[in-house]
Short mmCIF file of C-alpha atoms and ligand atoms in Angstrom, two decimals:
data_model
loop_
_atom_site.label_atom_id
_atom_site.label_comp_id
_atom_site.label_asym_id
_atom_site.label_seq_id
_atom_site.Cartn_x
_atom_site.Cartn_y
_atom_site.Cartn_z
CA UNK A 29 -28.00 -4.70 -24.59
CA UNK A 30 -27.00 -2.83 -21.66
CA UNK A 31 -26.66 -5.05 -17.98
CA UNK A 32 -26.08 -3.44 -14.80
CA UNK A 33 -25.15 -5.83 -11.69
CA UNK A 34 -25.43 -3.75 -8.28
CA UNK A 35 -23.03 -5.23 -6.02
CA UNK A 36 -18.95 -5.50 -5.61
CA UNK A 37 -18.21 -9.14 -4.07
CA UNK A 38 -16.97 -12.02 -5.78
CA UNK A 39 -20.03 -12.98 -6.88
CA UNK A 40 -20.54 -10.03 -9.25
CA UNK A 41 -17.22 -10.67 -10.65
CA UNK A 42 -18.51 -13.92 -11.28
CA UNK A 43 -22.06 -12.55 -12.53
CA UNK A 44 -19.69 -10.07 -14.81
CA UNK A 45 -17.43 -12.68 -16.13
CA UNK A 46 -20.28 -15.03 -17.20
CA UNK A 47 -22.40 -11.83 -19.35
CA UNK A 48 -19.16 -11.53 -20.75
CA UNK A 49 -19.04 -14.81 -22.21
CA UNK A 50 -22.84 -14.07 -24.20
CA UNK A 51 -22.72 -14.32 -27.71
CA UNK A 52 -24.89 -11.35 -27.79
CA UNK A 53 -22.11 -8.51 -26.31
CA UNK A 54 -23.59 -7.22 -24.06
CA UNK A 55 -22.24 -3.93 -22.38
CA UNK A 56 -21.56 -4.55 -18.32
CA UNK A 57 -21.65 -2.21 -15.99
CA UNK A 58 -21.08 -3.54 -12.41
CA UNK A 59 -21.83 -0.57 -9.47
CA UNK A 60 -19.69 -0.36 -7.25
CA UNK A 61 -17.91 -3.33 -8.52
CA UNK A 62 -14.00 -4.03 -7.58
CA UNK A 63 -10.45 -4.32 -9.28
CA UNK A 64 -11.41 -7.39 -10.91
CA UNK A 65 -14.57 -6.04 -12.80
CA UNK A 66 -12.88 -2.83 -13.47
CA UNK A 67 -10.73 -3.59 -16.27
CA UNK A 68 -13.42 -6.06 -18.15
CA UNK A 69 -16.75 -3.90 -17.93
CA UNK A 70 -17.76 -0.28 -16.27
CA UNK A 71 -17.72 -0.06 -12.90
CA UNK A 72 -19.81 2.69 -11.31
CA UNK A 73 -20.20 4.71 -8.40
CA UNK A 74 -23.15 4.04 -6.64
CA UNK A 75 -23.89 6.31 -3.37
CA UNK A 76 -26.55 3.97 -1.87
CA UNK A 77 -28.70 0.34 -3.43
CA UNK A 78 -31.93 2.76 -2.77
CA UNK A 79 -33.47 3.10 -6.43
CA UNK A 80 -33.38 6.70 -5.87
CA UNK A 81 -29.35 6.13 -6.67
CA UNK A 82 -29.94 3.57 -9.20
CA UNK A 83 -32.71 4.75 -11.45
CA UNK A 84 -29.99 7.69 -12.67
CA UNK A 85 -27.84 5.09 -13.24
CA UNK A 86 -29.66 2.95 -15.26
CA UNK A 87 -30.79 6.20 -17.14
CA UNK A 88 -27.51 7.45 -18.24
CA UNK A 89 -26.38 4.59 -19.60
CA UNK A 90 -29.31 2.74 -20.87
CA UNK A 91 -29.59 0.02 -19.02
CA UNK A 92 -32.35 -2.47 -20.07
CA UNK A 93 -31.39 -5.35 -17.69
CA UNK A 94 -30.61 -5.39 -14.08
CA UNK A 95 -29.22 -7.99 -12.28
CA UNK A 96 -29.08 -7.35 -8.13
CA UNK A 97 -26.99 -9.64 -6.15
CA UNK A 98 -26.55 -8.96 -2.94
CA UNK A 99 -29.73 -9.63 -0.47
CA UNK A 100 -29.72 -6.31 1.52
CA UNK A 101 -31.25 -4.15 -1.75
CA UNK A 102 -33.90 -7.33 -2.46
CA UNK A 103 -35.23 -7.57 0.85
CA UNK A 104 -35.20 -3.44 0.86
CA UNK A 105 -37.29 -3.44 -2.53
CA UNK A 106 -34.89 -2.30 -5.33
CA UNK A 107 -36.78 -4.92 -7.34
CA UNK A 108 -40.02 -3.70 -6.66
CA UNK A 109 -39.06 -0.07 -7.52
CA UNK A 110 -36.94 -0.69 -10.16
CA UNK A 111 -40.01 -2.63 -11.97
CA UNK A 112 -42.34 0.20 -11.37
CA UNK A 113 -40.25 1.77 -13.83
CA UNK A 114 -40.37 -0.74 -16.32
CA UNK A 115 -37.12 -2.06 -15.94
CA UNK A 116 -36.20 -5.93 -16.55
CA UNK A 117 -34.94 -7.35 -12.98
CA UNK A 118 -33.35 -9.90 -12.29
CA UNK A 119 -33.81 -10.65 -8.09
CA UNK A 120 -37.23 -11.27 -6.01
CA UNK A 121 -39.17 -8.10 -5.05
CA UNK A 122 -39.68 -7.06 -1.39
CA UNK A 123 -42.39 -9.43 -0.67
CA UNK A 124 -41.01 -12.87 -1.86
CA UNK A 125 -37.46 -11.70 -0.53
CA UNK A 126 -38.82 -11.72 2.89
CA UNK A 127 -38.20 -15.46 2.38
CA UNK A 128 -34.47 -14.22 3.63
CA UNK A 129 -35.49 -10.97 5.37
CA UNK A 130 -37.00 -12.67 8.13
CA UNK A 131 -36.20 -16.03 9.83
CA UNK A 132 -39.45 -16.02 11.18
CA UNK A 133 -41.57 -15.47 8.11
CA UNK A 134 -39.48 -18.22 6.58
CA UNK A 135 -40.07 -20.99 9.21
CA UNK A 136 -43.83 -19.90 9.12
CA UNK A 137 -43.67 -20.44 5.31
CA UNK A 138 -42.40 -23.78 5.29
CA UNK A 139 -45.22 -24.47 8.14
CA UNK A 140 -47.55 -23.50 5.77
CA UNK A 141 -46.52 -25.79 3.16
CA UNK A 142 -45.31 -28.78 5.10
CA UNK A 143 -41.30 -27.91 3.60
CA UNK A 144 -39.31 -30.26 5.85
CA UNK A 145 -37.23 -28.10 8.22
CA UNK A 146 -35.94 -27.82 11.80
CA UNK A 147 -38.85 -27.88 14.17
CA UNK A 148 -38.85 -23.91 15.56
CA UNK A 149 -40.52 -21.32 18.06
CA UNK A 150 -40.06 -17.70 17.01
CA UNK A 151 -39.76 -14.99 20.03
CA UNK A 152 -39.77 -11.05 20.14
CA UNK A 153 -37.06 -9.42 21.99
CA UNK A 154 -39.87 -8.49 24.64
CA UNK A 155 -40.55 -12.25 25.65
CA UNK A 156 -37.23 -12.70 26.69
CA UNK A 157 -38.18 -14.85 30.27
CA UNK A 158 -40.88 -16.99 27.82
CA UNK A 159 -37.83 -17.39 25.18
CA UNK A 160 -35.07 -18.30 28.10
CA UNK A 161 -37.04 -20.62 30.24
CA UNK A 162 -38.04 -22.51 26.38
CA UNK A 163 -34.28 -22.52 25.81
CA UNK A 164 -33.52 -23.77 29.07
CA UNK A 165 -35.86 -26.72 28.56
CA UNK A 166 -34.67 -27.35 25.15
CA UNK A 167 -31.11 -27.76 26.00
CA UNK A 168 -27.98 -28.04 23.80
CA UNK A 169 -27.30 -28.98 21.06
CA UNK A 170 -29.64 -26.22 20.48
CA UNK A 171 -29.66 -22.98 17.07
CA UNK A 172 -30.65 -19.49 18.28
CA UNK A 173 -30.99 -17.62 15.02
CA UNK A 174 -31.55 -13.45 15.11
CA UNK A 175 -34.82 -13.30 12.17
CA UNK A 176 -33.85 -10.27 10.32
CA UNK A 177 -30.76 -10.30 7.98
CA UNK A 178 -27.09 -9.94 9.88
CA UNK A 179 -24.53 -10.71 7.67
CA UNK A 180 -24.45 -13.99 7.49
CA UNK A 181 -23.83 -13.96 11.15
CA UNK A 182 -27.29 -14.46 12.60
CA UNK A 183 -27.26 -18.05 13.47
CA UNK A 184 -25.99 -19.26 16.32
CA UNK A 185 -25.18 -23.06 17.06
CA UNK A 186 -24.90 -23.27 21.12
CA UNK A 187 -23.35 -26.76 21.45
CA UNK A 188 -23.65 -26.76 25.77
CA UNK A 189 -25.67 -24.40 27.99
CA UNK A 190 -23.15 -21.62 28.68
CA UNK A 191 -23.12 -21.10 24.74
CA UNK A 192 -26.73 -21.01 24.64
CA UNK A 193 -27.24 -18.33 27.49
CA UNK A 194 -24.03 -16.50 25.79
CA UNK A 195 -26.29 -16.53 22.39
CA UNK A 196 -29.58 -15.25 24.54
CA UNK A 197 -27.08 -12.39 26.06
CA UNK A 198 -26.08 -11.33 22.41
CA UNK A 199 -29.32 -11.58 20.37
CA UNK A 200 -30.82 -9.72 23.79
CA UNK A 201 -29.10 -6.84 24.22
CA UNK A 202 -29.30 -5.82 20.50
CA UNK A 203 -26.14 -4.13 20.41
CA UNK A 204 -24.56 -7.10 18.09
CA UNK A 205 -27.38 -7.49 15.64
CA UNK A 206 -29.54 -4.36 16.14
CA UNK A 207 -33.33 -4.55 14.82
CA UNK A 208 -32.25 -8.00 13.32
CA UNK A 209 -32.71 -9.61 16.77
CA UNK A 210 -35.97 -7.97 17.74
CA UNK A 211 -37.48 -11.62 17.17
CA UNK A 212 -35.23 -14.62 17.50
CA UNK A 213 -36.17 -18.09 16.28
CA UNK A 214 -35.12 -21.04 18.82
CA UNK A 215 -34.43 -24.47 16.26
CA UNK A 216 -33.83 -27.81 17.15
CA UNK A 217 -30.27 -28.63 15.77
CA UNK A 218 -30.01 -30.31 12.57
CA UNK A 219 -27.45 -33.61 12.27
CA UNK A 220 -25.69 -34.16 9.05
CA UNK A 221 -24.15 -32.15 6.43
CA UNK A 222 -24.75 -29.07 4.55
CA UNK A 223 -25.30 -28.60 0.46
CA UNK A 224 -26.75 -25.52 -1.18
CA UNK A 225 -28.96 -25.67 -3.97
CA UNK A 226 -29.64 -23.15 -6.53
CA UNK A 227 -32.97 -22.58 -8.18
CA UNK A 228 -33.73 -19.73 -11.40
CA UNK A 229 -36.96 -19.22 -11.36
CA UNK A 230 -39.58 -16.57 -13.55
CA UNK A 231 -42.07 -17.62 -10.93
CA UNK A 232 -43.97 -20.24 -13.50
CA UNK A 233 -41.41 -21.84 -14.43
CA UNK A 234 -37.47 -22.10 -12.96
CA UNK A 235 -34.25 -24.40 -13.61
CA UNK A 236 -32.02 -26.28 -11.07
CA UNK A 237 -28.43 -25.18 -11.52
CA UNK A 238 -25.39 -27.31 -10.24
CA UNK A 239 -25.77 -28.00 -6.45
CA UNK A 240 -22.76 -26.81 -4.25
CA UNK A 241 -21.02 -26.67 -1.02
CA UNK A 242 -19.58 -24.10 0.78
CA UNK A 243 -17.06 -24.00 3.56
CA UNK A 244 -18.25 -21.32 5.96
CA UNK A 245 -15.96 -21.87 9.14
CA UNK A 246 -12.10 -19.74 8.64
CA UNK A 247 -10.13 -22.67 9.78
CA UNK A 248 -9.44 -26.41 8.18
CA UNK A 249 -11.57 -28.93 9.36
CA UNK A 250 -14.78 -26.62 9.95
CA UNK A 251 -12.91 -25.18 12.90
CA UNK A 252 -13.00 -21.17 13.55
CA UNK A 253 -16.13 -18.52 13.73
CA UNK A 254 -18.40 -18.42 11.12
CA UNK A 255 -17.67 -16.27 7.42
CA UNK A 256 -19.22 -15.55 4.38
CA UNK A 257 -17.50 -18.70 2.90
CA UNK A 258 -14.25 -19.47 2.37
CA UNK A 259 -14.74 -21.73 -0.65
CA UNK A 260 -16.99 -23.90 -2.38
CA UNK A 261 -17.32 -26.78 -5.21
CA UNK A 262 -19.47 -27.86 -7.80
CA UNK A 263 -20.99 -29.82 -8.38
CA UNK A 264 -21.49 -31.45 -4.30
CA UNK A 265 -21.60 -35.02 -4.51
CA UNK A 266 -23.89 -35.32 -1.34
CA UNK A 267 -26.46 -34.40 -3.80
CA UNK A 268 -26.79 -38.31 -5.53
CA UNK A 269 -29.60 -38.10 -8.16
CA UNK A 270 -32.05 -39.34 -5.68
CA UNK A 271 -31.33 -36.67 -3.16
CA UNK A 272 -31.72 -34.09 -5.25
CA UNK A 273 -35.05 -35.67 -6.70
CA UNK A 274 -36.30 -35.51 -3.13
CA UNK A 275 -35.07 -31.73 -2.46
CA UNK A 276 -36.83 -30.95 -5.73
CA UNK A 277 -40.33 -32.34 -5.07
CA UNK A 278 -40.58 -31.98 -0.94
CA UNK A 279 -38.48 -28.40 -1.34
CA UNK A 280 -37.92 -26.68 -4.03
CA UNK A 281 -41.70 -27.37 -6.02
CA UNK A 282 -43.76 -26.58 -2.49
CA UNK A 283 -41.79 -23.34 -2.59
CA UNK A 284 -41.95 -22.05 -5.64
CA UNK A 285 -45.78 -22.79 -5.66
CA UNK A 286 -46.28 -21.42 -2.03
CA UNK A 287 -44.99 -18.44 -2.63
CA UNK A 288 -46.76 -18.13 -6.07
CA UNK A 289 -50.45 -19.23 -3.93
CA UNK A 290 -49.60 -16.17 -2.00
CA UNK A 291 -49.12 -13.99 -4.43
CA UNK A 292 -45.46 -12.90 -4.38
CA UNK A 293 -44.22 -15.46 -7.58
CA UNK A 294 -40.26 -15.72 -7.37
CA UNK A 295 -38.02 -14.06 -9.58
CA UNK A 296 -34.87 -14.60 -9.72
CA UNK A 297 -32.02 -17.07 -7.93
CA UNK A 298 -33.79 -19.07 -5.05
CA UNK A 299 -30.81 -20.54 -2.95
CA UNK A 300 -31.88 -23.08 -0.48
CA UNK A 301 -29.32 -24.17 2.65
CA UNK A 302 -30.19 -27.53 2.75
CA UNK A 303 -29.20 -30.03 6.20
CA UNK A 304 -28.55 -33.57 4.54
CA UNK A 305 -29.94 -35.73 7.18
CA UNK A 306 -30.41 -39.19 7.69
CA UNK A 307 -34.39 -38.77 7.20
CA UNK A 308 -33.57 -36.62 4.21
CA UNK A 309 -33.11 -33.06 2.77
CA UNK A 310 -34.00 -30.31 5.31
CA UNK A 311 -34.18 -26.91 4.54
CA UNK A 312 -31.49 -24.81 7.07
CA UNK A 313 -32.73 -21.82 5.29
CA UNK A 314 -33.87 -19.31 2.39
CA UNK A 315 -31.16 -16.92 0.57
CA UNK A 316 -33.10 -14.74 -2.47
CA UNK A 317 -29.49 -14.27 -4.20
CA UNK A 318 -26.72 -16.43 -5.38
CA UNK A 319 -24.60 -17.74 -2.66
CA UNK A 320 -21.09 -16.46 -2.59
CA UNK A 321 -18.36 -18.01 -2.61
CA UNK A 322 -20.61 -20.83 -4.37
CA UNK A 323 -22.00 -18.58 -7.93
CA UNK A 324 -17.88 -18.33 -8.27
CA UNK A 325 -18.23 -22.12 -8.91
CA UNK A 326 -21.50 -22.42 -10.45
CA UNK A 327 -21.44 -19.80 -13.00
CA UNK A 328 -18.83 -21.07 -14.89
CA UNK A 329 -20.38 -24.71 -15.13
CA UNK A 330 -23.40 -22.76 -17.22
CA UNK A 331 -22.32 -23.77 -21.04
CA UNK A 332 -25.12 -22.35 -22.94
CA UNK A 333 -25.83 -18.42 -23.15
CA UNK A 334 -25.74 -16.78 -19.15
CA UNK A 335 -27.08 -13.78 -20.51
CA UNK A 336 -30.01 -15.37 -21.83
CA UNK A 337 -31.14 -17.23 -18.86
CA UNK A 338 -30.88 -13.84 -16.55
CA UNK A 339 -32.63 -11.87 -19.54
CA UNK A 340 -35.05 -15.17 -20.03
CA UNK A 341 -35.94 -15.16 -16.14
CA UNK A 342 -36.38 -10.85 -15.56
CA UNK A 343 -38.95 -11.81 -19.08
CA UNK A 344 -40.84 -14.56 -17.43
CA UNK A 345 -39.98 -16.92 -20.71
CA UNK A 346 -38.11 -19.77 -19.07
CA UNK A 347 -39.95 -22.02 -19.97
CA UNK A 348 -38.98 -21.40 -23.44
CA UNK A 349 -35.25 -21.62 -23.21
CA UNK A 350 -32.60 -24.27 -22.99
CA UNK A 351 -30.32 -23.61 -19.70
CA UNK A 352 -27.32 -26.09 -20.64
CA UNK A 353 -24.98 -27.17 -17.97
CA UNK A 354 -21.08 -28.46 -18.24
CA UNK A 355 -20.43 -32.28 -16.62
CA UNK A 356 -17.04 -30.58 -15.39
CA UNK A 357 -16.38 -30.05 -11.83
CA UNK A 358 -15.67 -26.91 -10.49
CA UNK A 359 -13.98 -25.46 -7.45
CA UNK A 360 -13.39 -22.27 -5.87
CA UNK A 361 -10.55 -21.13 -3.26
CA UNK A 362 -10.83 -17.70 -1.21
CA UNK A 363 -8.28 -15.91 0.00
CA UNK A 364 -8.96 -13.51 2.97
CA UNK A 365 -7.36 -10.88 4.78
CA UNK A 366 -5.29 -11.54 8.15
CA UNK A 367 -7.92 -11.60 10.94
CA UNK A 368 -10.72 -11.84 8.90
CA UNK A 369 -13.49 -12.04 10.55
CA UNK A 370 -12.86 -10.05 12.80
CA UNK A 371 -10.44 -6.85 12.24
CA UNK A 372 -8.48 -6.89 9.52
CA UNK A 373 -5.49 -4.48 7.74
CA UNK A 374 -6.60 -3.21 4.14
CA UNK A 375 -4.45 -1.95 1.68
CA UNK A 376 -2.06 -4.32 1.39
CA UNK A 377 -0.61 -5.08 -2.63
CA UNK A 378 -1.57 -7.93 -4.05
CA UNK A 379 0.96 -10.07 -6.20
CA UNK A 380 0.61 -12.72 -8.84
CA UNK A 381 -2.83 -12.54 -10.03
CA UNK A 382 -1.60 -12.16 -13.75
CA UNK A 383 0.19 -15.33 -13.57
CA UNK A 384 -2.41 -17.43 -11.19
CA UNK A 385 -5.47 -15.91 -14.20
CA UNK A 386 -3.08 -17.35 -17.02
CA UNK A 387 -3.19 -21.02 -15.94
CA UNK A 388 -5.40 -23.05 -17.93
CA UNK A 389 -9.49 -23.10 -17.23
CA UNK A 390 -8.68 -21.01 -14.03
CA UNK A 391 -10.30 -17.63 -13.08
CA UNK A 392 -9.28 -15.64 -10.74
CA UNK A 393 -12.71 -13.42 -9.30
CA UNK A 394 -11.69 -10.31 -7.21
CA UNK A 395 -14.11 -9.90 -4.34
CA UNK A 396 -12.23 -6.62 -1.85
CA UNK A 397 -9.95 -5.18 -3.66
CA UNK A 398 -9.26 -1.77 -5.20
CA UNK A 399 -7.06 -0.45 -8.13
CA UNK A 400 -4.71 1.76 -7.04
CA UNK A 401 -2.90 3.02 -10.34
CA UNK A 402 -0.94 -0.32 -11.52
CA UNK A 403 -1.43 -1.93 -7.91
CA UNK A 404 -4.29 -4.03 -7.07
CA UNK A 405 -4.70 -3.44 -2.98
CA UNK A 406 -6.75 -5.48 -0.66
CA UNK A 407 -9.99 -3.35 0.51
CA UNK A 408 -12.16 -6.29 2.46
CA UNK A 409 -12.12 -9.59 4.26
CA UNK A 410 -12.44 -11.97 1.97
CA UNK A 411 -10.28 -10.91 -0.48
CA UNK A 412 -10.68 -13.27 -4.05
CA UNK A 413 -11.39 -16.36 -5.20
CA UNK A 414 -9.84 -18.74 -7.28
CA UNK A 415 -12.19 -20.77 -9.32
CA UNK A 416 -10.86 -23.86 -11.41
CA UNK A 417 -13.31 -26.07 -13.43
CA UNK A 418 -11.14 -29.97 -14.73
CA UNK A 419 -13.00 -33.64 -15.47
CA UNK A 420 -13.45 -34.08 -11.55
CA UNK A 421 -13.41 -32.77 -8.47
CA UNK A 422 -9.72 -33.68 -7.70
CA UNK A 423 -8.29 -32.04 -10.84
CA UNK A 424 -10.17 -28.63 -10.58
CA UNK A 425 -9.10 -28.47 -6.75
CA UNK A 426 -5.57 -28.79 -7.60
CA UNK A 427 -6.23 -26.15 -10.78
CA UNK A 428 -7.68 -23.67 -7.88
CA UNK A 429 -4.63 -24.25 -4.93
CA UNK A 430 -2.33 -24.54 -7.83
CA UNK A 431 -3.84 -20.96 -8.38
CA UNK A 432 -3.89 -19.74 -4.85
CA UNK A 433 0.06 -20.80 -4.81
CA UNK A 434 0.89 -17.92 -6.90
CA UNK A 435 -1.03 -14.99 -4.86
CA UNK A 436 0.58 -13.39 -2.32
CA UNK A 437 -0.03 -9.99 0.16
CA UNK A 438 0.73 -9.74 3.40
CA UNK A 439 -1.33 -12.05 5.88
CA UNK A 440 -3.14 -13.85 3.13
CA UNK A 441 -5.20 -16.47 4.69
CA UNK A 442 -7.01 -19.41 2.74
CA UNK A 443 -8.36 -23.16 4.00
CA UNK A 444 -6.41 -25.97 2.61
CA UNK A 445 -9.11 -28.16 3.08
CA UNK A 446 -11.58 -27.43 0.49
CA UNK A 447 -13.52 -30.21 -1.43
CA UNK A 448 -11.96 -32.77 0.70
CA UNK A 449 -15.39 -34.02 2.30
CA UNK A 450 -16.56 -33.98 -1.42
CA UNK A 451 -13.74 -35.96 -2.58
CA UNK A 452 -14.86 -38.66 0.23
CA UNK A 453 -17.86 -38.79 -0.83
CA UNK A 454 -17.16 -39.02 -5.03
CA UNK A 455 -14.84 -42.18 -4.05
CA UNK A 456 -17.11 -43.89 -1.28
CA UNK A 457 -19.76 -42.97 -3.35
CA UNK A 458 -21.91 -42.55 -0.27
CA UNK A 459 -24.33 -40.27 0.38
CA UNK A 460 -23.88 -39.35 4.43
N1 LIG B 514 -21.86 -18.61 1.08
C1 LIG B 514 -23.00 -18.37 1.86
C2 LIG B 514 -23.85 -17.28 1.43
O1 LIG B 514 -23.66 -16.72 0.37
O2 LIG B 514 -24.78 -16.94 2.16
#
């Protein structure tokens, strides 16, 4: 069978890697995909994620599965359309992917359904002297959060007042986060610390994947603007049986059946930001994809047939499937590009990832980079991951820096810090 996986991040190399490992062969094309995926399936050129560019796609090479990973094509339909064609999906359509779209629908959804969550207001753009003076009275620490998607940069945590008015001056002005600000949600801030959980779901039935944590600040010690992660590990410790028996029965079950009560039934990866308080799991918000960096530690904790559960989920059969799951531990290092997030210089070679992808039950997942005859180049921010799966925690994060050691380009940037709060917490063997 024939998969196609639209995106080109580290988390399709990871999607790639793990249909690779099916007992059933099948052929993967990733589009656009990256340096990494080139040499192991087809990568593609794809012009746009609108279905208009995809259906041809699919077409030529007969593609009976497709697999969309990042959130911007979801929450612009490519499901929906895609499906109207009789084509297997894997990913929520338009509707249900709202659940990320918009800040605003999500906080009203968990209203709905009593999901435990940061207490909220939601503002348009046009109420901005309602949405400062409620600010004003709310006070730091205090989240501002831009509704519509923005790169993993729409939420704001103002820690004093002059951050919070700075936040109101950006998600105001709409230059920063265009039509992504026009309503804003004001939350209450959130003590404690963050896990991510990862739910399959056919919309009847679904399967709870290893829990993770990601490490979204640049610097060492959760210091440094925000990123799209710089690392993550699997399984996260934080998430003791009995926490994640709570997520699953005041989070994850009211969601699923919420949204299937309103008639958009999930399908595909529900990723939940969790807040790990001291009252319990709170939901920081909705992603309708796989989180990257964390599906570059996940996936490769899936022992039983990856193919099947996508292909299982896209038929609505997963009920009738067995979803196995390594007791390894997994972890996941990303290197990024000098400057990163901000401005950074691309094209820069890339050494040692032939040595660093040789070392025992390491993987090296390329996330921007480009092939450039024999040289792999840097082409993005975050640049690749290493992702090294031992018996614990401690042994797969030495795997992954023992990993990172041997890559090298100019500027190369990585956190030398990750796991550590999951270490504490496998040896105290608390939970907070
Ligand atoms: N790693 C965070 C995200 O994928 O949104």
């Amino acid at each position: 069978m024939n998969v196609l996986i639209i995106g080109g991040g580290g988390r399709e190399h990871a999607l790639a890697w793990a249909l690779l490992r099916s007992p059933r062969k099948p052929g993967v094309f990733v589009a656009p995909g990256n340096a990494g995926t080139g040499p192991v399936a087809t990568n593609l050129d794809l012009a746009s994620t609108r279905a208009e560019d995809v259906l041809p796609l699919v077409e030529e090479h007969g593609i009976e599965l497709v697999i969309i990973g990042p959130e911007q094509p979801l929450v612009d339909g490519l499901a929906d359309r895609l499906r109207e064609e009789d084509i297997l999906v894997f990913g929520p359509g338009r509707d249900a992917a709202r659940i990320e779209g918009s800040k605003a629908f999500s906080k009203a959804f968990m209203d709905r359904h009593d999901i435990p969550t940061a207490k909220y207001r939601t503002f348009r753009r046009s109420d901005e002297d309602e949405l400062r003076a409620y600010a004003a009275s709310k006070g730091a620490p205090l989240v501002l959060k831009a509704s519509g998607l923005a790169a993993g940069k729409g939420a704001i945590v103002c820690m004093s007042r002059r951050e919070i008015e700075e936040a109101l001056d950006e998600l105001l002005d709409g230059e920063r986060f265009g039509a992504a600000s026009d309503e804003i949600v004001v939350e209450q801030f959130m003590e404690g610390e963050e896990a991510s959980l990862f739910v399959v779901s056919d919309g009847t039935s679904w399967v709870i994947l290893p829990t993770a944590q990601d490490h979204k600040r640049i610097g060492d010690d959760d210091t440094g603007p925000n990123t799209g992660g710089m690392g993550a590990y699997a399984p996260a410790p934080i998430m003791t049986p009995d926490m994640l028996t709570l997520a699953t029965e005041q989070i994850v079950v009211p969601t699923l059946r919420g949204l299937a009560h309103e008639g958009m039934p999930y399908n595909g990866v529900l990723y939940v930001g969790l807040m790990i308080t001291d009252d319990g799991p709170r939901v920081v918000e909705y992603n309708c994809r796989f989180g990257d960096p964390e599906a570059q530690a996940i996936l490769p904790l899936i022992s039983s047939d990856p193919l099947e559960l996508f292909l299982a989920a896209a038929e609505e059969r997963l009920g009738e499937i067995d979803v196995k799951v390594s007791d390894m531990a997994s972890a996941c290092v990303v290197i990024a590009s000098e400057g990163y997030p901000g401005s950074y210089r691309k094209g820069l070679p890339i050494k040692g990832l032939q040595m660093a992808s040789q070392l025992p039950n390491t993987l090296v997942f390329h996330a921007g980079t480009v092939q450039d005859g024999p040289v792999v180049r840097t082409a993005g921010g975050r640049v690749l991951a290493v992702s090294a799966q031992a018996r614990g925690l401690q042994g797969a994060l030495a795997r992954a820096y023992t990993g990172i050691s041997l890559i090298n380009f100019e500027g190369a940037c990585h956190r030398t810090d990750i796991g550590k709060k999951g270490l504490l917490h496998s040896m105290s063997g608390q939970k907070g």
